[in-house]
Amino acid sequence: MERHGRIDILVNCAGVHLQKLVIDMTDEDWDRVQRVNARGPFLTCRAVARPMMRAGSGRIVNIVTRLGFGNPYSSAYVASKSALWGFTQTLAIELAAYGVTVNAVAPGHVGPGTGMEKQFREKAVALGMTWEAFEAQVIRTIPVGRWCRPDDVAAAVAYVVSPEAAFVTGELINVTGGFTGYGIAPPKVPV
Protein backbone atom coordinates (compact mmCIF):
# COMPACT_ATOMS: atom_id res chain seq x y z
CA MET A 1 0.00 0.00 0.00
CA GLU A 2 2.74 2.45 0.89
CA ARG A 3 4.63 1.82 -2.33
CA HIS A 4 1.79 1.64 -4.88
CA GLY A 5 -1.07 3.32 -3.05
CA ARG A 6 -3.56 0.52 -3.66
CA ILE A 7 -4.07 -3.21 -3.75
CA ASP A 8 -5.99 -4.73 -6.63
CA ILE A 9 -5.57 -8.49 -6.19
CA LEU A 10 -4.89 -10.82 -3.29
CA VAL A 11 -4.33 -14.54 -3.86
CA ASN A 12 -4.02 -16.63 -0.71
CA CYS A 13 -2.09 -19.66 -1.92
CA ALA A 14 -0.05 -20.68 1.13
CA GLY A 15 -0.86 -24.03 2.62
CA VAL A 16 0.60 -26.77 4.74
CA HIS A 17 -0.48 -30.37 4.90
CA LEU A 18 0.14 -32.95 7.57
CA GLN A 19 0.03 -36.69 6.88
CA LYS A 20 -1.29 -38.07 10.17
CA LEU A 21 -4.29 -39.95 11.41
CA VAL A 22 -6.45 -38.03 13.87
CA ILE A 23 -5.45 -40.39 16.68
CA ASP A 24 -1.76 -39.59 16.11
CA MET A 25 -2.12 -35.82 15.75
CA THR A 26 -1.02 -33.48 18.52
CA ASP A 27 -2.72 -30.20 19.40
CA GLU A 28 0.35 -28.43 18.02
CA ASP A 29 0.05 -30.32 14.71
CA TRP A 30 -3.59 -29.30 14.36
CA ASP A 31 -2.97 -25.68 15.35
CA ARG A 32 -0.08 -25.23 12.91
CA VAL A 33 -2.19 -26.31 9.95
CA GLN A 34 -5.09 -24.07 11.03
CA ARG A 35 -2.74 -21.10 11.56
CA VAL A 36 -1.29 -21.27 8.06
CA ASN A 37 -4.32 -22.43 6.07
CA ALA A 38 -7.19 -20.58 7.79
CA ARG A 39 -5.82 -17.83 10.02
CA GLY A 40 -3.23 -16.61 7.48
CA PRO A 41 -5.83 -15.89 4.78
CA PHE A 42 -8.11 -14.26 7.38
CA LEU A 43 -5.30 -11.87 8.33
CA THR A 44 -4.39 -10.98 4.74
CA CYS A 45 -8.03 -10.55 3.71
CA ARG A 46 -8.67 -8.30 6.69
CA ALA A 47 -5.60 -6.22 5.78
CA VAL A 48 -6.73 -5.59 2.18
CA ALA A 49 -10.51 -5.41 2.63
CA ARG A 50 -10.78 -1.79 3.76
CA PRO A 51 -8.43 -0.40 1.07
CA MET A 52 -10.29 -2.38 -1.60
CA MET A 53 -13.65 -1.17 -0.25
CA ARG A 54 -12.43 2.45 -0.39
CA ALA A 55 -11.18 1.94 -3.95
CA GLY A 56 -14.51 0.42 -5.00
CA SER A 57 -12.83 -2.59 -6.55
CA GLY A 58 -10.62 -5.55 -5.84
CA ARG A 59 -10.25 -9.28 -6.30
CA ILE A 60 -9.56 -11.84 -3.60
CA VAL A 61 -8.90 -15.49 -4.42
CA ASN A 62 -8.46 -18.16 -1.77
CA ILE A 63 -6.94 -21.49 -2.75
CA VAL A 64 -8.96 -24.22 -1.03
CA THR A 65 -9.25 -27.94 -1.73
CA ARG A 66 -11.72 -30.42 -3.14
CA LEU A 67 -14.55 -30.29 -0.63
CA GLY A 68 -17.34 -32.56 0.42
CA PHE A 69 -15.48 -35.75 1.16
CA GLY A 70 -12.90 -36.99 3.60
CA ASN A 71 -9.35 -37.88 2.84
CA PRO A 72 -7.37 -40.27 5.06
CA TYR A 73 -4.40 -38.73 6.87
CA SER A 74 -5.68 -35.24 5.98
CA SER A 75 -8.18 -34.19 8.65
CA ALA A 76 -6.39 -31.00 9.72
CA TYR A 77 -5.85 -29.93 6.11
CA VAL A 78 -9.41 -30.67 4.99
CA ALA A 79 -10.83 -28.89 8.06
CA SER A 80 -8.67 -25.81 7.47
CA LYS A 81 -9.49 -25.54 3.77
CA SER A 82 -13.20 -26.15 4.43
CA ALA A 83 -13.09 -23.29 6.94
CA LEU A 84 -11.43 -21.12 4.29
CA TRP A 85 -14.21 -21.95 1.82
CA GLY A 86 -16.87 -20.89 4.33
CA PHE A 87 -14.92 -17.72 5.06
CA THR A 88 -14.69 -17.03 1.31
CA GLN A 89 -18.47 -17.21 0.89
CA THR A 90 -19.08 -14.93 3.88
CA LEU A 91 -16.48 -12.36 2.84
CA ALA A 92 -17.89 -12.33 -0.70
CA ILE A 93 -21.26 -11.25 0.68
CA GLU A 94 -19.71 -8.63 2.96
CA LEU A 95 -17.65 -7.01 0.19
CA ALA A 96 -19.94 -7.38 -2.85
CA ALA A 97 -21.57 -3.96 -2.51
CA TYR A 98 -18.11 -2.36 -2.68
CA GLY A 99 -17.15 -3.89 -6.02
CA VAL A 100 -14.83 -6.45 -4.45
CA THR A 101 -15.15 -10.07 -5.51
CA VAL A 102 -14.04 -12.99 -3.37
CA ASN A 103 -13.77 -16.47 -4.86
CA ALA A 104 -12.08 -19.78 -4.22
CA VAL A 105 -10.15 -22.07 -6.52
CA ALA A 106 -9.94 -25.75 -5.60
CA PRO A 107 -7.08 -27.56 -7.34
CA GLY A 108 -7.16 -31.27 -7.82
CA HIS A 109 -4.08 -33.40 -7.35
CA VAL A 110 -1.20 -31.09 -8.25
CA GLY A 111 1.54 -33.56 -8.87
CA PRO A 112 5.17 -34.32 -9.52
CA GLY A 113 7.58 -31.47 -9.89
CA THR A 114 5.70 -29.33 -7.36
CA GLY A 115 5.84 -28.88 -3.61
CA MET A 116 2.94 -31.31 -3.35
CA GLU A 117 5.02 -34.24 -4.58
CA LYS A 118 6.72 -34.64 -1.18
CA GLN A 119 3.33 -34.82 0.52
CA PHE A 120 2.06 -37.41 -1.94
CA ARG A 121 5.19 -39.49 -1.46
CA GLU A 122 4.68 -39.34 2.33
CA LYS A 123 1.09 -40.45 1.85
CA ALA A 124 2.22 -43.39 -0.29
CA VAL A 125 4.58 -44.47 2.49
CA ALA A 126 1.85 -44.02 5.13
CA LEU A 127 -0.43 -46.24 3.05
CA GLY A 128 2.31 -48.85 2.57
CA MET A 129 2.47 -48.31 -1.20
CA THR A 130 5.29 -47.78 -3.65
CA TRP A 131 5.34 -44.39 -5.34
CA GLU A 132 4.58 -45.99 -8.69
CA ALA A 133 1.53 -47.86 -7.38
CA PHE A 134 0.27 -44.78 -5.54
CA GLU A 135 0.71 -42.52 -8.56
CA ALA A 136 -1.09 -45.00 -10.83
CA GLN A 137 -3.98 -45.20 -8.36
CA VAL A 138 -4.26 -41.41 -8.20
CA ILE A 139 -4.19 -41.01 -11.98
CA ARG A 140 -6.99 -43.60 -12.33
CA THR A 141 -9.23 -41.30 -10.23
CA ILE A 142 -8.73 -38.34 -12.59
CA PRO A 143 -10.89 -38.71 -15.71
CA VAL A 144 -8.57 -36.57 -17.89
CA GLY A 145 -5.78 -39.01 -16.99
CA ARG A 146 -3.07 -36.70 -15.65
CA TRP A 147 -2.00 -34.67 -12.65
CA CYS A 148 -3.19 -31.09 -12.26
CA ARG A 149 -0.46 -28.66 -13.28
CA PRO A 150 0.31 -25.26 -11.73
CA ASP A 151 -0.67 -23.63 -15.04
CA ASP A 152 -4.14 -25.21 -14.77
CA VAL A 153 -4.63 -23.52 -11.39
CA ALA A 154 -3.13 -20.24 -12.60
CA ALA A 155 -5.61 -20.12 -15.50
CA ALA A 156 -8.56 -20.38 -13.10
CA VAL A 157 -7.11 -17.68 -10.86
CA ALA A 158 -6.46 -15.44 -13.88
CA TYR A 159 -10.11 -15.79 -14.88
CA VAL A 160 -11.61 -14.89 -11.50
CA VAL A 161 -9.38 -11.80 -11.17
CA SER A 162 -10.16 -10.63 -14.72
CA PRO A 163 -12.66 -7.92 -15.69
CA GLU A 164 -14.76 -10.66 -17.34
CA ALA A 165 -15.42 -12.14 -13.89
CA ALA A 166 -16.78 -8.94 -12.31
CA PHE A 167 -20.13 -10.67 -11.64
CA VAL A 168 -18.52 -13.82 -10.24
CA THR A 169 -18.26 -13.72 -6.45
CA GLY A 170 -18.64 -16.26 -3.67
CA GLU A 171 -17.94 -19.05 -6.13
CA LEU A 172 -15.81 -22.16 -6.03
CA ILE A 173 -13.92 -23.01 -9.21
CA ASN A 174 -12.87 -26.67 -9.25
CA VAL A 175 -9.73 -27.42 -11.25
CA THR A 176 -9.69 -31.18 -10.85
CA GLY A 177 -9.67 -32.81 -14.28
CA GLY A 178 -13.08 -34.26 -13.44
CA PHE A 179 -11.95 -35.82 -10.15
CA THR A 180 -14.90 -36.24 -7.80
CA GLY A 181 -13.30 -38.23 -5.02
CA TYR A 182 -15.53 -41.19 -5.63
CA GLY A 183 -14.38 -44.31 -7.39
CA ILE A 184 -11.99 -44.90 -10.22
CA ALA A 185 -12.41 -43.34 -13.64
CA PRO A 186 -13.52 -45.91 -16.23
CA PRO A 187 -10.91 -47.08 -18.72
CA LYS A 188 -10.84 -45.62 -22.19
CA VAL A 189 -12.91 -47.54 -24.73
CA PRO A 190 -12.29 -47.78 -28.47
CA VAL A 191 -13.96 -44.94 -30.36
XYZ file of C-alpha atoms in Angstrom, residues 25-149:
125
model
C -2.115 -35.817 15.748
C -1.019 -33.476 18.525
C -2.716 -30.201 19.401
C 0.348 -28.435 18.018
C 0.048 -30.320 14.707
C -3.594 -29.303 14.362
C -2.966 -25.683 15.353
C -0.078 -25.229 12.906
C -2.192 -26.313 9.952
C -5.087 -24.075 11.029
C -2.738 -21.097 11.556
C -1.291 -21.273 8.065
C -4.322 -22.429 6.073
C -7.185 -20.579 7.788
C -5.815 -17.826 10.022
C -3.232 -16.614 7.483
C -5.835 -15.892 4.780
C -8.108 -14.261 7.378
C -5.303 -11.869 8.333
C -4.389 -10.975 4.743
C -8.032 -10.548 3.710
C -8.674 -8.295 6.686
C -5.601 -6.223 5.776
C -6.728 -5.593 2.177
C -10.507 -5.410 2.626
C -10.780 -1.792 3.764
C -8.427 -0.405 1.068
C -10.290 -2.376 -1.601
C -13.646 -1.165 -0.254
C -12.433 2.447 -0.387
C -11.182 1.943 -3.955
C -14.514 0.421 -4.997
C -12.827 -2.589 -6.552
C -10.622 -5.551 -5.842
C -10.253 -9.279 -6.302
C -9.559 -11.843 -3.596
C -8.898 -15.491 -4.417
C -8.459 -18.164 -1.769
C -6.937 -21.491 -2.750
C -8.957 -24.219 -1.029
C -9.252 -27.944 -1.730
C -11.716 -30.419 -3.141
C -14.548 -30.290 -0.634
C -17.340 -32.565 0.424
C -15.483 -35.755 1.155
C -12.897 -36.992 3.603
C -9.346 -37.879 2.844
C -7.374 -40.268 5.060
C -4.397 -38.727 6.866
C -5.676 -35.238 5.979
C -8.183 -34.193 8.650
C -6.394 -30.995 9.716
C -5.853 -29.927 6.108
C -9.412 -30.667 4.995
C -10.829 -28.886 8.056
C -8.674 -25.805 7.465
C -9.488 -25.539 3.771
C -13.197 -26.152 4.430
C -13.085 -23.295 6.939
C -11.433 -21.123 4.292
C -14.209 -21.953 1.817
C -16.873 -20.889 4.333
C -14.915 -17.718 5.059
C -14.688 -17.029 1.309
C -18.470 -17.208 0.895
C -19.076 -14.931 3.877
C -16.482 -12.363 2.841
C -17.890 -12.328 -0.704
C -21.260 -11.249 0.675
C -19.713 -8.633 2.965
C -17.648 -7.014 0.188
C -19.937 -7.381 -2.848
C -21.570 -3.955 -2.513
C -18.107 -2.361 -2.678
C -17.148 -3.893 -6.022
C -14.826 -6.445 -4.445
C -15.151 -10.068 -5.513
C -14.042 -12.994 -3.373
C -13.772 -16.470 -4.864
C -12.082 -19.779 -4.223
C -10.153 -22.072 -6.524
C -9.943 -25.754 -5.603
C -7.084 -27.555 -7.341
C -7.161 -31.271 -7.816
C -4.082 -33.405 -7.346
C -1.202 -31.090 -8.249
C 1.536 -33.557 -8.871
C 5.170 -34.321 -9.524
C 7.585 -31.471 -9.887
C 5.700 -29.330 -7.359
C 5.841 -28.881 -3.611
C 2.939 -31.307 -3.354
C 5.023 -34.240 -4.577
C 6.716 -34.640 -1.178
C 3.327 -34.818 0.524
C 2.058 -37.412 -1.943
C 5.194 -39.487 -1.458
C 4.679 -39.336 2.327
C 1.094 -40.448 1.849
C 2.221 -43.387 -0.290
C 4.580 -44.467 2.490
C 1.850 -44.022 5.130
C -0.432 -46.242 3.053
C 2.307 -48.851 2.568
C 2.465 -48.308 -1.195
C 5.295 -47.781 -3.645
C 5.342 -44.389 -5.335
C 4.584 -45.992 -8.692
C 1.532 -47.865 -7.376
C 0.270 -44.785 -5.539
C 0.709 -42.522 -8.563
C -1.093 -45.004 -10.833
C -3.977 -45.203 -8.359
C -4.261 -41.409 -8.197
C -4.192 -41.008 -11.984
C -6.989 -43.598 -12.328
C -9.227 -41.302 -10.234
C -8.728 -38.342 -12.588
C -10.886 -38.705 -15.712
C -8.569 -36.571 -17.891
C -5.780 -39.006 -16.992
C -3.068 -36.697 -15.654
C -1.999 -34.667 -12.651
C -3.195 -31.088 -12.261
C -0.461 -28.656 -13.280
